[in-house]
Amino acid sequence: MRLRFWVDPRRLALPVTEAARDDPDPRDHRAAPGATRDRLIRVAGALFAERGFARASVRDICARAAANVAAVRYHFGSKEALYREVLLGSHRELRDREPIPRLADFRRPTDALRAWLGFVLRFLLLRRPAHSYAGQLIARELEQPTAALTDLVRLVMQPVRTELEHILGALLGDADSPARRAQLANFALGLCVFHEFGRPVLERFGHPPPTDEPGVDALADALASFIAAGTRALRHR
Amino acid sequence: MRLRFWVDPRRLALPVTEAARDDPDPRDHRAAPGATRDRLIRVAGALFAERGFARASVRDICARAAANVAAVRYHFGSKEALYREVLLGSHRELRDREPIPRLADFRRPTDALRAWLGFVLRFLLLRRPAHSYAGQLIARELEQPTAALTDLVRLVMQPVRTELEHILGALLGDADSPARRAQLANFALGLCVFHEFGRPVLERFGHPPPTDEPGVDALADALASFIAAGTRALRHR
DNA sequence: CGACTTGTCAAACATGCGTTTGAGATTCTG
DNA sequence: CAGAATCTCAAACGCATGTTTGACAAGTCG
């Protein structure tokens, strides 16, 4: 079978209308339907999160998933397609699990800020069984941008940042201006993200970021006070 | 010549006491002494800063330096040794160019904080001809830690962080405690570093970090107010 | 001069990578 | 049952990488 453009072989025989849908998959009438495919996505998520795209090799992924190397091509078409599948899956999981805190849902902007920080930090830092890899995947994406980064920013990060800017706008009050708000959003984002992807350095300094619920909450509390005060300070300049 | 442990062939003939010194190199009596070696370090610095260690290939470096691939082994022993040479060279250059601002040199802790931020941000962000790659190299090292990271933290980053902790201690006054100070140091470091290594994302958001002197100064001003106010806020908790 | 050091070079080596092949099981379907 | 679809597998392909080789020119020095 020589292919110019790769087509999922499992879908070749399906009617177009059926194949066009992408959520329910009607080909599950095997003994362990989609078992290898699922295992690959799970293992690849962990390995991509741990090492980044480039350094997680197809052979490693397949070995840990007890699958043949050719399974990646068969089920996804390529390593990069598998990566996108993992990213989108994490994104979906994230979206369905917890909504982004919105300014309008809180009495005071500082409360909204605290909620926003808790949301983002849990997402980035928390490690627990069956927890999504999305946060670490995104942190990896910052380091070694792949072609998927642009989509990732647009789909996942932009909505979160937009909500942050609303909150900061409320905190700035009269002094609100696009440039100032963007600068402060950079600050807040940096403070959150650095705790995940600066982890190797912070660990060597002897001050590793928290990975459990109470630790993350405490960090969010401190950051909320810190950012609120800093924002107020920049209001009067 | 089969070697268990590689030894710089140029130093094999030198007396030990001479070879032990590492700054002046007394073997420069060729037509263009050390020319290839110097070119390699220069080109490698630029390429490592641009792409990181893994993605800057020996072949690329040598091609740009108009040198043979074997030159890396001959002059440095391995790619990693060349990398360490580049890192240490940048470190030396940094150290000699500008001293770390010290708390004791300023009347008010906030002035010291402002100076510290200016120092670090210039180091990380500024792009100008003949500017050191050290900042970008360090940012790269955060992303894909190599074996050199531990040394880098100890030699280069630790002294900078220590001075920051002194400044923060002064700002905290009575409320100073090791944990609080370390947390705030993480905040300040994150705010600085994120502007360099979060660059790909910030650019996609439409708010790229500054790269010129006035922009960096403005950022340092804003960050100084921001951090000072945030620190004061965390004093009363 | 003649031995030795220094530096450069083209070519090959060894390894790891993503991908592809073609054959062979297993299961579904008419 | 016969044939098609689904899935797995060992092996190889083609490529890029860091490293190593052995030869060779040019300079140094006794």
Short mmCIF file of C-alpha atoms (C1' of nucleotides) in Angstrom, two decimals:
data_model
loop_
_atom_site.label_atom_id
_atom_site.label_comp_id
_atom_site.label_asym_id
_atom_site.label_seq_id
_atom_site.Cartn_x
_atom_site.Cartn_y
_atom_site.Cartn_z
CA MET A 1 0.00 0.00 0.00
CA ARG A 2 1.78 3.12 -1.20
CA LEU A 3 0.28 6.35 0.07
CA ARG A 4 0.80 9.94 -0.90
CA PHE A 5 -1.33 11.12 2.00
CA TRP A 6 -1.81 8.80 4.89
CA VAL A 7 -5.35 7.72 5.62
CA ASP A 8 -6.38 5.91 8.75
CA PRO A 9 -6.72 2.33 7.47
CA ARG A 10 -9.47 1.60 9.97
CA ARG A 11 -11.62 4.24 8.39
CA LEU A 12 -11.10 3.41 4.75
CA ALA A 13 -14.10 1.14 4.70
CA LEU A 14 -16.47 3.36 6.68
CA PRO A 15 -19.07 5.53 5.00
CA VAL A 16 -17.99 9.16 4.88
CA THR A 17 -20.70 10.47 7.13
CA GLU A 18 -19.69 8.01 9.78
CA ALA A 19 -15.99 8.61 9.39
CA ALA A 20 -16.44 12.35 9.61
CA ARG A 21 -17.64 12.21 13.21
CA ASP A 22 -14.72 12.09 15.54
CA ASP A 23 -15.94 11.26 18.98
CA PRO A 24 -17.78 7.95 19.07
CA ASP A 25 -15.99 5.28 17.18
CA PRO A 26 -18.15 2.50 15.84
CA ARG A 27 -15.38 0.06 15.08
CA ASP A 28 -15.16 -1.33 18.61
CA HIS A 29 -16.21 -4.87 18.16
CA ARG A 30 -12.92 -6.53 18.86
CA ALA A 31 -11.89 -8.50 21.90
CA ALA A 32 -10.16 -5.51 23.50
CA PRO A 33 -11.30 -2.69 21.27
CA GLY A 34 -8.80 0.10 20.75
CA ALA A 35 -6.65 -1.26 23.54
CA THR A 36 -3.31 -0.64 21.85
CA ARG A 37 -4.38 2.76 20.63
CA ASP A 38 -5.50 3.81 24.09
CA ARG A 39 -2.37 2.49 25.71
CA LEU A 40 -0.26 4.42 23.21
CA ILE A 41 -2.05 7.69 23.95
CA ARG A 42 -1.74 7.18 27.68
CA VAL A 43 1.94 6.24 27.64
CA ALA A 44 2.79 8.91 25.06
CA GLY A 45 1.11 11.56 27.21
CA ALA A 46 3.26 10.64 30.18
CA LEU A 47 6.46 10.47 28.15
CA PHE A 48 5.85 13.66 26.17
CA ALA A 49 5.10 15.47 29.43
CA GLU A 50 8.23 14.10 31.02
CA ARG A 51 10.70 14.63 28.19
CA GLY A 52 9.13 16.84 25.57
CA PHE A 53 8.28 15.90 22.02
CA ALA A 54 11.73 15.46 20.57
CA ARG A 55 13.21 13.38 23.35
CA ALA A 56 10.33 10.96 23.72
CA SER A 57 11.15 8.40 21.05
CA VAL A 58 8.62 6.28 19.29
CA ARG A 59 10.53 3.21 20.32
CA ASP A 60 10.38 4.16 24.00
CA ILE A 61 6.70 4.92 23.83
CA CYS A 62 5.92 1.65 22.11
CA ALA A 63 8.09 -0.35 24.47
CA ARG A 64 6.30 1.05 27.51
CA ALA A 65 2.95 0.50 25.86
CA ALA A 66 3.91 -3.06 24.95
CA ALA A 67 3.20 -2.28 21.32
CA ASN A 68 5.10 -2.66 18.09
CA VAL A 69 6.77 0.43 16.62
CA ALA A 70 4.59 0.15 13.56
CA ALA A 71 1.52 0.66 15.73
CA VAL A 72 2.14 4.41 15.79
CA ARG A 73 1.95 4.64 12.05
CA TYR A 74 -1.00 2.30 11.90
CA HIS A 75 -3.13 4.07 14.51
CA PHE A 76 -2.06 7.69 14.08
CA GLY A 77 -0.04 7.98 10.88
CA SER A 78 3.02 9.57 12.45
CA LYS A 79 4.62 10.55 15.70
CA GLU A 80 3.50 14.14 15.30
CA ALA A 81 -0.10 13.07 14.72
CA LEU A 82 0.07 11.05 17.92
CA TYR A 83 1.36 14.15 19.69
CA ARG A 84 -1.50 16.27 18.47
CA GLU A 85 -3.93 13.58 19.55
CA VAL A 86 -2.42 13.65 23.03
CA LEU A 87 -2.51 17.46 23.18
CA LEU A 88 -6.10 17.69 22.03
CA GLY A 89 -7.13 14.93 24.38
CA SER A 90 -5.58 16.78 27.31
CA HIS A 91 -7.23 19.94 26.19
CA ARG A 92 -10.64 18.29 26.03
CA GLU A 93 -10.11 16.73 29.43
CA LEU A 94 -9.12 20.05 30.90
CA ARG A 95 -12.04 21.88 29.38
CA ASP A 96 -14.55 19.35 30.66
CA ARG A 97 -13.16 19.07 34.14
CA GLU A 98 -13.18 22.62 35.41
CA PRO A 99 -14.36 25.91 33.92
CA ILE A 100 -12.13 28.98 33.80
CA PRO A 101 -12.97 31.29 36.73
CA ARG A 102 -14.67 34.41 35.41
CA LEU A 103 -14.56 37.89 36.83
CA ALA A 104 -18.35 38.20 36.79
CA ASP A 105 -18.74 35.24 39.15
CA PHE A 106 -17.02 36.99 42.04
CA ARG A 107 -17.89 39.87 44.28
CA ARG A 108 -14.40 41.33 44.38
CA PRO A 109 -11.72 41.27 41.67
CA THR A 110 -9.20 39.96 44.21
CA ASP A 111 -11.39 36.92 44.76
CA ALA A 112 -11.49 36.32 41.03
CA LEU A 113 -7.70 36.68 40.89
CA ARG A 114 -7.28 34.13 43.65
CA ALA A 115 -9.59 31.71 41.87
CA TRP A 116 -7.80 32.23 38.56
CA LEU A 117 -4.42 31.55 40.16
CA GLY A 118 -5.71 28.41 41.85
CA PHE A 119 -7.08 27.19 38.55
CA VAL A 120 -3.89 27.75 36.61
CA LEU A 121 -1.53 26.51 39.31
CA ARG A 122 -3.51 23.33 39.92
CA PHE A 123 -3.45 22.76 36.21
CA LEU A 124 0.29 23.28 35.96
CA LEU A 125 1.65 21.85 39.17
CA LEU A 126 -0.64 19.25 40.64
CA ARG A 127 0.50 15.63 40.40
CA ARG A 128 -1.97 12.96 41.30
CA PRO A 129 -3.09 9.64 39.89
CA ALA A 130 -5.16 10.01 36.75
CA HIS A 131 -4.31 13.70 36.57
CA SER A 132 -4.03 15.19 33.14
CA TYR A 133 -0.63 15.86 31.63
CA ALA A 134 -1.91 18.99 29.95
CA GLY A 135 -0.03 21.41 32.19
CA GLN A 136 3.32 19.77 31.74
CA LEU A 137 2.67 19.30 28.05
CA ILE A 138 2.10 23.01 27.69
CA ALA A 139 5.17 23.80 29.74
CA ARG A 140 7.15 21.53 27.41
CA GLU A 141 5.66 23.27 24.45
CA LEU A 142 7.01 26.58 25.74
CA GLU A 143 10.48 25.15 25.74
CA GLN A 144 10.60 23.44 22.40
CA PRO A 145 7.86 24.95 20.30
CA THR A 146 6.51 22.48 17.78
CA ALA A 147 4.08 23.20 14.99
CA ALA A 148 1.30 22.58 17.51
CA LEU A 149 2.21 25.59 19.66
CA THR A 150 0.24 28.11 17.66
CA ASP A 151 -2.93 26.05 17.95
CA LEU A 152 -2.23 25.44 21.60
CA VAL A 153 -1.93 29.13 22.34
CA ARG A 154 -5.06 29.97 20.44
CA LEU A 155 -7.25 27.15 21.74
CA VAL A 156 -6.09 26.66 25.30
CA MET A 157 -4.07 29.59 26.55
CA GLN A 158 -5.76 32.58 24.96
CA PRO A 159 -9.12 32.13 26.75
CA VAL A 160 -7.34 31.80 30.07
CA ARG A 161 -5.27 34.89 29.44
CA THR A 162 -8.30 36.87 28.31
CA GLU A 163 -10.05 36.18 31.58
CA LEU A 164 -6.93 37.21 33.46
CA GLU A 165 -6.87 40.50 31.59
CA HIS A 166 -10.47 41.17 32.57
CA ILE A 167 -9.60 40.62 36.21
CA LEU A 168 -6.53 42.83 35.98
CA GLY A 169 -8.56 45.51 34.25
CA ALA A 170 -10.95 45.54 37.18
CA LEU A 171 -8.03 45.77 39.61
CA LEU A 172 -6.50 48.63 37.67
CA GLY A 173 -9.76 50.58 37.60
CA ASP A 174 -9.26 54.04 36.13
CA ALA A 175 -5.60 53.41 35.42
CA ASP A 176 -6.43 50.53 33.10
CA SER A 177 -4.76 50.69 29.71
CA PRO A 178 -4.09 47.94 27.17
CA ALA A 179 -0.33 48.14 27.51
CA ARG A 180 -0.34 48.12 31.30
CA ARG A 181 -2.84 45.30 31.41
CA ALA A 182 -0.81 43.22 28.97
CA GLN A 183 2.34 43.82 30.96
CA LEU A 184 0.67 42.71 34.17
CA ALA A 185 -0.77 39.68 32.45
CA ASN A 186 2.75 38.74 31.39
CA PHE A 187 3.85 39.08 34.99
CA ALA A 188 1.06 36.89 36.33
CA LEU A 189 1.54 34.28 33.64
CA GLY A 190 5.27 34.23 34.22
CA LEU A 191 4.82 33.76 37.94
CA CYS A 192 2.60 30.75 37.33
CA VAL A 193 4.44 29.10 34.49
CA PHE A 194 7.90 29.53 35.96
CA HIS A 195 6.97 27.34 38.89
CA GLU A 196 6.48 24.45 36.52
CA PHE A 197 9.11 24.84 33.88
CA GLY A 198 11.73 26.41 36.10
CA ARG A 199 11.41 23.33 38.25
CA PRO A 200 14.86 21.89 37.46
CA VAL A 201 16.52 25.10 38.59
CA LEU A 202 14.33 25.71 41.60
CA GLU A 203 15.01 22.19 42.76
CA ARG A 204 18.73 22.79 42.53
CA PHE A 205 18.28 25.94 44.57
CA GLY A 206 16.63 23.84 47.24
CA HIS A 207 13.22 25.46 46.86
CA PRO A 208 11.13 23.15 44.68
CA PRO A 209 7.60 24.18 43.73
CA PRO A 210 4.72 22.35 45.43
CA THR A 211 3.04 19.38 43.78
CA ASP A 212 0.25 18.63 46.26
CA GLU A 213 -3.07 20.32 46.90
CA PRO A 214 -2.26 22.21 50.15
CA GLY A 215 1.06 23.41 48.81
CA VAL A 216 -0.49 24.67 45.61
CA ASP A 217 -3.24 26.42 47.55
CA ALA A 218 -0.73 28.15 49.77
CA LEU A 219 1.22 29.27 46.72
CA ALA A 220 -1.96 30.60 45.12
CA ASP A 221 -2.78 32.56 48.28
CA ALA A 222 0.64 34.14 48.40
CA LEU A 223 0.62 34.94 44.70
CA ALA A 224 -2.84 36.49 44.92
CA SER A 225 -1.71 38.94 47.61
CA PHE A 226 1.54 39.56 45.79
CA ILE A 227 -0.02 40.29 42.42
CA ALA A 228 -2.91 42.32 43.80
CA ALA A 229 -0.54 44.56 45.72
CA GLY A 230 1.84 44.86 42.79
CA THR A 231 -1.01 45.78 40.49
CA ARG A 232 -2.24 48.46 42.86
CA ALA A 233 1.28 49.85 42.98
CA LEU A 234 1.44 50.15 39.21
CA ARG A 235 -1.93 51.90 39.17
CA HIS A 236 -0.40 55.07 40.51
CA ARG A 237 2.34 55.72 38.01
CA MET B 1 45.87 6.77 18.98
CA ARG B 2 43.29 4.93 21.02
CA LEU B 3 42.20 6.74 24.16
CA ARG B 4 40.28 5.59 27.18
CA PHE B 5 40.10 9.14 28.47
CA TRP B 6 40.54 11.95 26.05
CA VAL B 7 43.42 14.30 26.68
CA ASP B 8 43.87 17.56 24.86
CA PRO B 9 46.60 16.67 22.37
CA ARG B 10 47.97 20.21 22.46
CA ARG B 11 48.70 19.86 26.15
CA LEU B 12 50.28 16.45 26.15
CA ALA B 13 53.72 17.93 25.69
CA LEU B 14 53.36 20.79 28.13
CA PRO B 15 54.77 20.58 31.63
CA VAL B 16 52.03 19.94 34.17
CA THR B 17 52.38 23.22 35.98
CA GLU B 18 51.94 25.07 32.73
CA ALA B 19 49.02 23.00 31.53
CA ALA B 20 47.19 23.40 34.82
CA ARG B 21 46.72 27.13 34.35
CA ASP B 22 43.69 27.81 32.25
CA ASP B 23 43.70 31.43 31.23
CA PRO B 24 46.81 32.36 29.27
CA ASP B 25 47.71 29.76 26.71
CA PRO B 26 51.38 29.62 25.83
CA ARG B 27 51.00 27.52 22.69
CA ASP B 28 50.18 30.44 20.43
CA HIS B 29 53.08 30.54 18.12
CA ARG B 30 51.35 29.58 14.95
CA ALA B 31 50.48 31.69 11.98
CA ALA B 32 46.96 32.37 13.24
CA PRO B 33 47.14 30.93 16.70
CA GLY B 34 43.96 29.35 18.02
CA ALA B 35 41.97 30.82 15.18
CA THR B 36 39.85 27.75 14.52
CA ARG B 37 39.31 27.15 18.21
CA ASP B 38 38.15 30.71 18.76
CA ARG B 39 35.87 30.62 15.77
CA LEU B 40 34.32 27.42 17.02
CA ILE B 41 33.60 28.89 20.44
CA ARG B 42 32.10 32.01 18.94
CA VAL B 43 29.89 30.21 16.42
CA ALA B 44 28.91 27.52 18.90
CA GLY B 45 27.85 30.17 21.41
CA ALA B 46 25.53 31.75 18.91
CA LEU B 47 24.09 28.45 17.77
CA PHE B 48 23.65 26.96 21.24
CA ALA B 49 21.90 30.15 22.33
CA GLU B 50 19.66 30.06 19.31
CA ARG B 51 18.74 26.38 19.29
CA GLY B 52 19.82 24.82 22.55
CA PHE B 53 22.41 22.13 23.03
CA ALA B 54 20.66 19.20 21.38
CA ARG B 55 19.51 20.95 18.24
CA ALA B 56 22.78 22.67 17.42
CA SER B 57 24.63 19.98 15.53
CA VAL B 58 28.37 19.66 15.37
CA ARG B 59 28.17 19.69 11.60
CA ASP B 60 26.26 22.97 11.58
CA ILE B 61 28.65 24.60 14.01
CA CYS B 62 31.68 23.50 12.03
CA ALA B 63 30.17 24.53 8.73
CA ARG B 64 29.49 28.04 10.01
CA ALA B 65 32.94 28.22 11.53
CA ALA B 66 34.50 26.99 8.28
CA ALA B 67 36.10 24.14 10.18
CA ASN B 68 36.23 20.40 9.79
CA VAL B 69 33.96 18.27 11.98
CA ALA B 70 36.99 16.62 13.52
CA ALA B 71 38.06 20.00 14.86
CA VAL B 72 35.61 19.72 17.73
CA ARG B 73 37.18 16.55 18.96
CA TYR B 74 40.65 17.86 18.41
CA HIS B 75 40.19 21.13 20.24
CA PHE B 76 37.66 20.22 22.90
CA GLY B 77 37.32 16.44 23.00
CA SER B 78 33.59 16.32 22.51
CA LYS B 79 30.53 18.40 21.76
CA GLU B 80 29.63 18.55 25.42
CA ALA B 81 33.10 19.77 26.36
CA LEU B 82 32.75 22.52 23.76
CA TYR B 83 29.42 23.42 25.32
CA ARG B 84 30.91 23.69 28.79
CA GLU B 85 33.68 25.85 27.37
CA VAL B 86 31.10 28.17 25.85
CA LEU B 87 29.11 28.32 29.08
CA LEU B 88 32.13 29.02 31.22
CA GLY B 89 33.40 31.59 28.75
CA SER B 90 30.08 33.41 28.89
CA HIS B 91 30.18 33.22 32.64
CA ARG B 92 33.64 34.73 32.77
CA GLU B 93 32.62 37.44 30.37
CA LEU B 94 29.57 38.25 32.42
CA ARG B 95 31.48 38.31 35.67
CA ASP B 96 34.11 40.65 34.31
CA ARG B 97 31.76 43.03 32.61
CA GLU B 98 29.46 44.09 35.39
CA PRO B 99 29.39 43.27 39.10
CA ILE B 100 26.23 42.01 40.80
CA PRO B 101 24.49 44.91 42.54
CA ARG B 102 24.81 44.50 46.29
CA LEU B 103 22.39 45.60 48.96
CA ALA B 104 25.11 47.41 50.91
CA ASP B 105 25.83 49.72 47.99
CA PHE B 106 22.43 51.38 48.11
CA ARG B 107 20.70 53.68 50.52
CA ARG B 108 17.30 52.04 50.23
CA PRO B 109 16.50 48.36 49.59
CA THR B 110 14.12 49.38 46.80
CA ASP B 111 17.03 51.00 44.97
CA ALA B 112 19.01 47.82 45.31
CA LEU B 113 16.04 45.85 44.00
CA ARG B 114 15.77 48.13 40.99
CA ALA B 115 19.47 47.75 40.27
CA TRP B 116 19.31 43.98 40.66
CA LEU B 117 16.40 43.75 38.24
CA GLY B 118 18.17 45.94 35.72
CA PHE B 119 21.24 43.76 35.96
CA VAL B 120 19.40 40.49 35.46
CA LEU B 121 17.06 41.74 32.75
CA ARG B 122 19.83 43.32 30.72
CA PHE B 123 21.69 40.07 31.00
CA LEU B 124 18.72 38.02 29.86
CA LEU B 125 17.00 40.20 27.32
CA LEU B 126 19.37 42.67 25.75
CA ARG B 127 20.41 42.01 22.16
CA ARG B 128 23.20 44.05 20.75
CA PRO B 129 26.32 43.46 18.69
CA ALA B 130 29.04 41.68 20.64
CA HIS B 131 26.65 41.02 23.48
CA SER B 132 27.20 37.85 25.43
CA TYR B 133 25.00 34.85 24.80
CA ALA B 134 25.06 33.93 28.47
CA GLY B 135 21.48 34.92 29.18
CA GLN B 136 20.00 32.96 26.34
CA LEU B 137 22.28 30.04 27.09
CA ILE B 138 20.98 29.95 30.63
CA ALA B 139 17.39 30.20 29.45
CA ARG B 140 18.08 27.27 27.12
CA GLU B 141 19.55 25.35 29.99
CA LEU B 142 16.30 25.75 31.93
CA GLU B 143 14.44 24.13 29.11
CA GLN B 144 16.62 21.17 28.37
CA PRO B 145 18.82 20.65 31.38
CA THR B 146 22.15 19.12 30.45
CA ALA B 147 24.76 17.83 32.81
CA ALA B 148 26.16 21.35 32.92
CA LEU B 149 23.09 22.79 34.63
CA THR B 150 24.20 21.91 38.14
CA ASP B 151 27.50 23.74 37.69
CA LEU B 152 25.72 26.62 36.04
CA VAL B 153 23.35 27.05 38.95
CA ARG B 154 26.14 26.84 41.47
CA LEU B 155 28.63 29.09 39.71
CA VAL B 156 26.47 31.66 37.98
CA MET B 157 22.98 31.76 39.36
CA GLN B 158 23.49 31.10 43.05
CA PRO B 159 25.47 34.30 43.73
CA VAL B 160 22.85 36.34 41.94
CA ARG B 161 20.06 34.72 43.88
CA THR B 162 21.86 35.14 47.16
CA GLU B 163 22.12 38.87 46.61
CA LEU B 164 18.44 38.98 45.74
CA GLU B 165 17.59 37.22 48.99
CA HIS B 166 19.55 39.81 50.93
CA ILE B 167 17.57 42.57 49.28
CA LEU B 168 14.29 40.82 49.91
CA GLY B 169 15.25 40.22 53.51
CA ALA B 170 15.76 43.94 53.95
CA LEU B 171 12.40 44.64 52.34
CA LEU B 172 10.69 42.12 54.59
CA GLY B 173 12.23 43.58 57.72
CA ASP B 174 10.82 41.97 60.86
CA ALA B 175 8.66 39.59 58.84
CA ASP B 176 11.72 38.05 57.22
CA SER B 177 11.87 34.26 57.33
CA PRO B 178 13.82 31.79 55.19
CA ALA B 179 10.73 30.26 53.65
CA ARG B 180 9.09 33.57 52.82
CA ARG B 181 12.30 34.97 51.44
CA ALA B 182 12.86 31.91 49.27
CA GLN B 183 9.31 32.09 47.97
CA LEU B 184 9.69 35.73 47.03
CA ALA B 185 13.03 35.02 45.40
CA ASN B 186 11.30 32.40 43.27
CA PHE B 187 8.72 35.02 42.30
CA ALA B 188 11.30 37.59 41.31
CA LEU B 189 13.41 35.09 39.41
CA GLY B 190 10.37 33.76 37.60
CA LEU B 191 9.30 37.25 36.58
CA CYS B 192 12.70 37.88 35.05
CA VAL B 193 13.38 34.55 33.43
CA PHE B 194 9.92 34.12 31.96
CA HIS B 195 10.40 37.18 29.81
CA GLU B 196 13.22 35.42 28.03
CA PHE B 197 12.19 31.82 27.80
CA GLY B 198 8.48 32.44 27.51
CA ARG B 199 9.28 34.54 24.50
CA PRO B 200 7.72 32.21 21.89
CA VAL B 201 4.40 32.30 23.72
CA LEU B 202 4.44 35.99 24.57
CA GLU B 203 5.15 36.76 20.94
CA ARG B 204 2.16 34.72 19.90
CA PHE B 205 0.06 36.64 22.41
CA GLY B 206 1.15 39.83 20.73
CA HIS B 207 3.12 41.14 23.71
CA PRO B 208 6.78 40.33 23.07
CA PRO B 209 9.37 41.19 25.72
CA PRO B 210 11.68 44.13 25.02
CA THR B 211 15.14 43.61 23.55
CA ASP B 212 16.52 47.15 23.59
CA GLU B 213 17.91 49.29 26.39
CA PRO B 214 14.95 51.67 26.96
CA GLY B 215 12.43 48.84 26.85
CA VAL B 216 14.40 46.77 29.32
CA ASP B 217 14.76 49.76 31.63
CA ALA B 218 11.05 50.42 31.57
CA LEU B 219 10.37 46.80 32.34
CA ALA B 220 12.81 46.90 35.24
CA ASP B 221 11.09 50.00 36.62
CA ALA B 222 7.68 48.39 36.47
CA LEU B 223 8.93 45.16 37.99
CA ALA B 224 10.68 47.00 40.81
CA SER B 225 7.45 48.73 41.85
CA PHE B 226 5.50 45.52 41.36
CA ILE B 227 7.80 43.33 43.42
CA ALA B 228 8.37 45.89 46.17
CA ALA B 229 4.65 46.34 46.66
CA GLY B 230 4.00 42.61 46.52
CA THR B 231 6.71 41.97 49.07
CA ARG B 232 5.28 44.56 51.42
CA ALA B 233 1.89 42.91 51.08
CA LEU B 234 3.29 39.53 52.09
CA ARG B 235 4.97 41.09 55.10
CA HIS B 236 1.67 41.45 56.92
CA ARG B 237 0.38 37.93 56.83
"C1'" DC C 1 68.39 18.12 7.51
"C1'" DG C 2 65.34 15.07 10.20
"C1'" DA C 3 62.41 14.15 13.98
"C1'" DC C 4 58.54 15.96 16.19
"C1'" DT C 5 54.49 18.83 17.18
"C1'" DT C 6 50.40 21.14 15.65
"C1'" DG C 7 46.49 21.51 13.02
"C1'" DT C 8 43.42 20.24 9.18
"C1'" DC C 9 40.97 17.23 6.25
"C1'" DA C 10 37.83 13.66 3.75
"C1'" DA C 11 35.97 9.57 4.79
"C1'" DA C 12 34.06 6.27 7.45
"C1'" DC C 13 31.95 4.30 11.86
"C1'" DA C 14 28.38 3.39 15.16
"C1'" DT C 15 24.14 4.62 16.97
"C1'" DG C 16 19.50 6.21 17.36
"C1'" DC C 17 15.75 8.04 15.06
"C1'" DG C 18 10.96 8.04 12.44
"C1'" DT C 19 9.13 5.41 9.06
"C1'" DT C 20 7.87 1.58 6.00
"C1'" DT C 21 7.32 -3.08 4.41
"C1'" DG C 22 5.15 -7.48 3.77
"C1'" DA C 23 3.61 -11.29 6.05
"C1'" DG C 24 0.81 -13.31 9.35
"C1'" DA C 25 -2.64 -13.76 12.88
"C1'" DT C 26 -7.49 -12.81 14.52
"C1'" DT C 27 -12.12 -11.35 14.04
"C1'" DC C 28 -16.09 -9.88 11.64
"C1'" DT C 29 -19.41 -10.49 7.70
"C1'" DG C 30 -22.17 -12.24 4.00
"C1'" DC D 1 -17.17 -21.61 5.18
"C1'" DA D 2 -14.83 -17.96 2.32
"C1'" DG D 3 -13.35 -13.56 2.01
"C1'" DA D 4 -12.66 -9.17 3.83
"C1'" DA D 5 -11.39 -6.15 7.45
"C1'" DT D 6 -8.66 -5.33 11.54
"C1'" DC D 7 -4.58 -5.53 13.99
"C1'" DT D 8 0.17 -7.07 15.20
"C1'" DC D 9 4.79 -8.19 14.28
"C1'" DA D 10 10.03 -8.64 13.05
"C1'" DA D 11 12.87 -6.67 10.03
"C1'" DA D 12 14.63 -3.37 7.34
"C1'" DC D 13 15.11 1.51 5.11
"C1'" DG D 14 16.94 6.03 4.94
"C1'" DC D 15 18.65 9.61 7.36
"C1'" DA D 16 21.02 12.58 10.89
"C1'" DT D 17 23.84 12.54 14.59
"C1'" DG D 18 28.46 12.55 17.48
"C1'" DT D 19 32.70 10.35 17.04
"C1'" DT D 20 36.89 8.37 15.16
"C1'" DT D 21 40.39 7.23 11.86
"C1'" DG D 22 44.62 7.75 9.20
"C1'" DA D 23 46.83 10.59 6.08
"C1'" DC D 24 48.95 14.84 5.19
"C1'" DA D 25 50.77 19.66 5.19
"C1'" DA D 26 53.11 23.17 7.76
"C1'" DG D 27 55.68 24.81 11.43
"C1'" DT D 28 59.25 24.05 15.33
"C1'" DC D 29 63.49 22.61 17.18
"C1'" DG D 30 67.71 19.89 18.14
#
